[in-house]
mmCIF file of C-alpha atoms in Angstrom:
data_model
loop_
_atom_site.group_PDB
_atom_site.id
_atom_site.type_symbol
_atom_site.label_atom_id
_atom_site.label_comp_id
_atom_site.label_asym_id
_atom_site.label_seq_id
_atom_site.Cartn_x
_atom_site.Cartn_y
_atom_site.Cartn_z
ATOM 1 C CA MET A 1 0.116 0.161 -0.238
ATOM 2 C CA ALA A 2 1.338 3.198 -1.030
ATOM 3 C CA GLU A 3 2.280 5.883 1.820
ATOM 4 C CA HIS A 4 0.035 8.899 2.169
ATOM 5 C CA SER A 5 2.625 11.114 1.929
ATOM 6 C CA GLU A 6 3.631 10.586 -1.587
ATOM 7 C CA PHE A 7 0.208 12.233 -2.805
ATOM 8 C CA ILE A 8 0.719 15.268 -0.884
ATOM 9 C CA VAL A 9 0.605 18.351 -2.498
ATOM 10 C CA PRO A 10 2.529 21.437 -0.813
ATOM 11 C CA LYS A 11 0.478 24.252 0.121
ATOM 12 C CA GLU A 12 0.800 27.600 2.166
ATOM 13 C CA LYS A 13 -1.636 28.268 5.188
ATOM 14 C CA GLN A 14 -3.068 31.584 4.936
ATOM 15 C CA LEU A 15 -5.357 33.090 7.756
ATOM 16 C CA VAL A 16 -8.527 34.868 6.391
ATOM 17 C CA THR A 17 -11.585 36.272 8.034
ATOM 18 C CA LEU A 18 -14.661 35.451 5.721
ATOM 19 C CA TYR A 19 -17.759 37.504 5.143
ATOM 20 C CA LEU A 20 -20.353 35.822 3.745
ATOM 21 C CA LEU A 21 -23.446 36.928 1.837
ATOM 22 C CA GLY A 22 -25.847 36.053 4.888
ATOM 23 C CA GLY A 23 -24.040 37.899 7.237
ATOM 24 C CA ASP A 24 -22.086 35.346 8.972
ATOM 25 C CA THR A 25 -18.523 35.830 9.801
ATOM 26 C CA THR A 26 -15.787 32.934 10.238
ATOM 27 C CA GLU A 27 -12.014 32.812 10.325
ATOM 28 C CA GLY A 28 -9.638 30.130 9.648
ATOM 29 C CA HIS A 29 -6.978 29.060 7.094
ATOM 30 C CA ILE A 30 -7.228 28.471 3.393
ATOM 31 C CA PHE A 31 -4.516 26.576 1.632
ATOM 32 C CA LEU A 32 -2.585 28.694 -1.436
ATOM 33 C CA GLU A 33 -0.402 27.290 -3.915
ATOM 34 C CA TYR A 34 3.023 26.767 -2.487
ATOM 35 C CA ASN A 35 5.554 28.750 -4.911
ATOM 36 C CA PRO A 36 7.146 31.588 -2.685
ATOM 37 C CA ASP A 37 9.738 32.417 -5.250
ATOM 38 C CA ALA A 38 7.138 32.926 -8.196
ATOM 39 C CA ARG A 39 4.355 35.125 -6.702
ATOM 40 C CA SER A 40 3.461 37.554 -3.932
ATOM 41 C CA LEU A 41 0.772 36.978 -1.322
ATOM 42 C CA HIS A 42 -1.625 39.350 -3.566
ATOM 43 C CA GLN A 43 -1.032 37.109 -6.500
ATOM 44 C CA LYS A 44 -1.409 33.953 -4.921
ATOM 45 C CA LEU A 45 -4.881 34.876 -3.312
ATOM 46 C CA MET A 46 -5.682 36.422 -6.659
ATOM 47 C CA VAL A 47 -5.132 33.145 -8.490
ATOM 48 C CA PHE A 48 -6.902 31.281 -5.221
ATOM 49 C CA LEU A 49 -10.123 33.432 -5.889
ATOM 50 C CA GLU A 50 -10.396 33.502 -9.377
ATOM 51 C CA ASN A 51 -9.401 29.846 -10.247
ATOM 52 C CA GLY A 52 -12.430 27.647 -11.778
ATOM 53 C CA THR A 53 -12.832 25.984 -8.380
ATOM 54 C CA ASP A 54 -16.423 26.691 -6.818
ATOM 55 C CA PHE A 55 -15.569 25.534 -3.191
ATOM 56 C CA PHE A 56 -12.577 25.419 -0.927
ATOM 57 C CA PRO A 57 -11.643 24.325 2.387
ATOM 58 C CA LEU A 58 -11.644 26.563 5.404
ATOM 59 C CA SER A 59 -9.989 25.095 8.483
ATOM 60 C CA SER A 60 -10.474 26.526 12.073
ATOM 61 C CA GLY A 61 -9.249 23.562 14.043
ATOM 62 C CA GLY A 62 -11.781 20.967 13.574
ATOM 63 C CA THR A 63 -12.961 19.331 10.360
ATOM 64 C CA PRO A 64 -12.940 21.713 7.460
ATOM 65 C CA GLN A 65 -15.649 23.181 6.140
ATOM 66 C CA PHE A 66 -16.175 23.581 2.538
ATOM 67 C CA ILE A 67 -16.996 26.951 1.615
ATOM 68 C CA SER A 68 -18.686 27.907 -1.635
ATOM 69 C CA LYS A 69 -16.948 31.212 -3.432
ATOM 70 C CA SER A 70 -20.336 32.238 -4.573
ATOM 71 C CA ALA A 71 -21.321 32.591 -0.831
ATOM 72 C CA ILE A 72 -18.658 35.043 -0.361
ATOM 73 C CA ARG A 73 -19.033 38.589 0.270
ATOM 74 C CA MET A 74 -15.397 39.426 1.572
ATOM 75 C CA VAL A 75 -12.112 37.698 2.225
ATOM 76 C CA GLU A 76 -9.718 39.717 4.950
ATOM 77 C CA VAL A 77 -6.345 39.126 5.148
ATOM 78 C CA GLN A 78 -3.716 41.127 7.269
ATOM 79 C CA TYR A 79 -1.995 43.646 5.171
ATOM 80 C CA PRO A 80 1.870 42.164 4.406
ATOM 81 C CA GLU A 81 4.076 45.270 5.181
ATOM 82 C CA ASP A 82 6.758 43.824 2.688
ATOM 83 C CA GLU A 83 4.427 43.098 -0.002
ATOM 84 C CA GLU A 84 5.614 45.292 -3.231
ATOM 85 C CA THR A 85 2.557 44.352 -5.502
ATOM 86 C CA PHE A 86 0.619 47.121 -4.272
ATOM 87 C CA ASP A 87 3.264 49.745 -4.549
ATOM 88 C CA ILE A 88 2.874 49.915 -8.573
ATOM 89 C CA MET A 89 -1.165 49.929 -8.352
ATOM 90 C CA HIS A 90 -3.366 52.391 -9.215
ATOM 91 C CA VAL A 91 -5.427 53.620 -5.861
ATOM 92 C CA GLU A 92 -7.987 55.328 -5.643
ATOM 93 C CA LEU A 93 -10.259 55.982 -2.350
ATOM 94 C CA VAL A 94 -13.709 54.291 -2.505
ATOM 95 C CA THR A 95 -16.698 53.038 -0.475
ATOM 96 C CA VAL A 96 -17.978 49.659 -1.244
ATOM 97 C CA ILE A 97 -21.629 49.398 -0.577
ATOM 98 C CA PHE A 98 -23.057 45.873 -0.359
ATOM 99 C CA ARG A 99 -26.431 44.753 -1.222
ATOM 100 C CA ASP A 100 -27.650 44.176 2.437
ATOM 101 C CA GLY A 101 -26.473 48.116 3.114
ATOM 102 C CA SER A 102 -23.355 47.218 4.892
ATOM 103 C CA GLN A 103 -20.163 49.152 3.663
ATOM 104 C CA VAL A 104 -16.533 49.300 3.669
ATOM 105 C CA SER A 105 -14.150 52.291 2.856
ATOM 106 C CA GLY A 106 -10.696 51.930 1.797
ATOM 107 C CA ASP A 107 -8.032 52.289 -1.184
ATOM 108 C CA LEU A 108 -9.175 50.572 -4.230
ATOM 109 C CA LEU A 109 -5.760 48.616 -5.520
ATOM 110 C CA ALA A 110 -6.054 47.827 -9.386
ATOM 111 C CA ASP A 111 -3.378 46.912 -11.647
ATOM 112 C CA VAL A 112 -4.046 48.898 -14.722
ATOM 113 C CA PRO A 113 -2.325 50.582 -17.542
ATOM 114 C CA GLU A 114 -1.857 54.558 -16.794
ATOM 115 C CA GLN A 115 -4.427 55.094 -19.802
ATOM 116 C CA ARG A 116 -7.257 52.864 -18.163
ATOM 117 C CA LYS A 117 -7.110 54.301 -14.605
ATOM 118 C CA ARG A 118 -10.681 55.529 -14.332
ATOM 119 C CA LEU A 119 -12.818 53.796 -11.788
ATOM 120 C CA SER A 120 -15.102 52.326 -14.080
ATOM 121 C CA ASP A 121 -12.096 50.624 -15.676
ATOM 122 C CA CYS A 122 -10.898 49.487 -12.276
ATOM 123 C CA LEU A 123 -14.339 48.277 -11.575
ATOM 124 C CA ASN A 124 -14.612 46.459 -14.661
ATOM 125 C CA LEU A 125 -11.447 44.245 -14.832
ATOM 126 C CA THR A 126 -11.938 40.639 -15.455
ATOM 127 C CA GLY A 127 -12.466 38.542 -12.588
ATOM 128 C CA ARG A 128 -14.871 37.883 -9.694
ATOM 129 C CA PHE A 129 -13.068 40.019 -6.703
ATOM 130 C CA LEU A 130 -11.872 43.633 -6.103
ATOM 131 C CA CYS A 131 -8.959 44.374 -3.809
ATOM 132 C CA THR A 132 -8.973 47.252 -1.374
ATOM 133 C CA ARG A 133 -6.638 48.060 1.366
ATOM 134 C CA ALA A 134 -7.404 49.665 4.646
ATOM 135 C CA TYR A 135 -6.704 49.721 8.350
ATOM 136 C CA GLY A 136 -3.620 47.477 8.075
ATOM 137 C CA LYS A 137 -5.687 44.855 6.298
ATOM 138 C CA VAL A 138 -6.311 43.837 2.647
ATOM 139 C CA CYS A 139 -9.910 42.710 1.405
ATOM 140 C CA TYR A 140 -10.691 40.955 -1.603
ATOM 141 C CA ILE A 141 -14.264 41.791 -2.097
ATOM 142 C CA SER A 142 -16.898 39.520 -4.847
ATOM 143 C CA LYS A 143 -18.457 41.921 -7.175
ATOM 144 C CA GLN A 144 -21.666 40.218 -6.939
ATOM 145 C CA ALA A 145 -22.065 41.275 -3.346
ATOM 146 C CA ILE A 146 -21.720 44.916 -4.741
ATOM 147 C CA LEU A 147 -24.475 47.152 -4.908
ATOM 148 C CA LYS A 148 -22.658 50.531 -5.627
ATOM 149 C CA VAL A 149 -19.369 52.043 -5.287
ATOM 150 C CA THR A 150 -18.551 55.633 -4.798
ATOM 151 C CA THR A 151 -15.555 57.741 -4.577
ATOM 152 C CA ALA A 152 -14.078 60.409 -2.953
ATOM 153 C CA GLU A 153 -14.589 63.735 -4.112
ATOM 154 C CA LYS A 154 -11.351 65.370 -5.597
#
């Protein structure tokens, strides 16, 4: 009989707080692809959230729960101080208002070229999630949970 260790796929544990569409909040670890030299934490999280799988395990000590990505309102992680990826992104102060009336404000971070840095361009990038940063945390917000986005007056 084969050893179980032969079939282990290396992953990185990442502590997250999940805000679900029904209003529940849960904290636990997700498992990101292990490749520390190839990607930043932001890139690993975006790949994780945008890949083709509909469910993922969330480990919070006991038996893992399998969470549907379509049930996510927002994923929150501690902001890594050494994350250089965010330094090169377009930043715009926004308030995101969710369908349930709750809201979150912070810097919308978008990897867009100079000629496409209007708010509408940033919001309409491909993918299911937007990235914001506020109060030492980075939030990945599900576009399907958003009612509207407003920007600070300049």
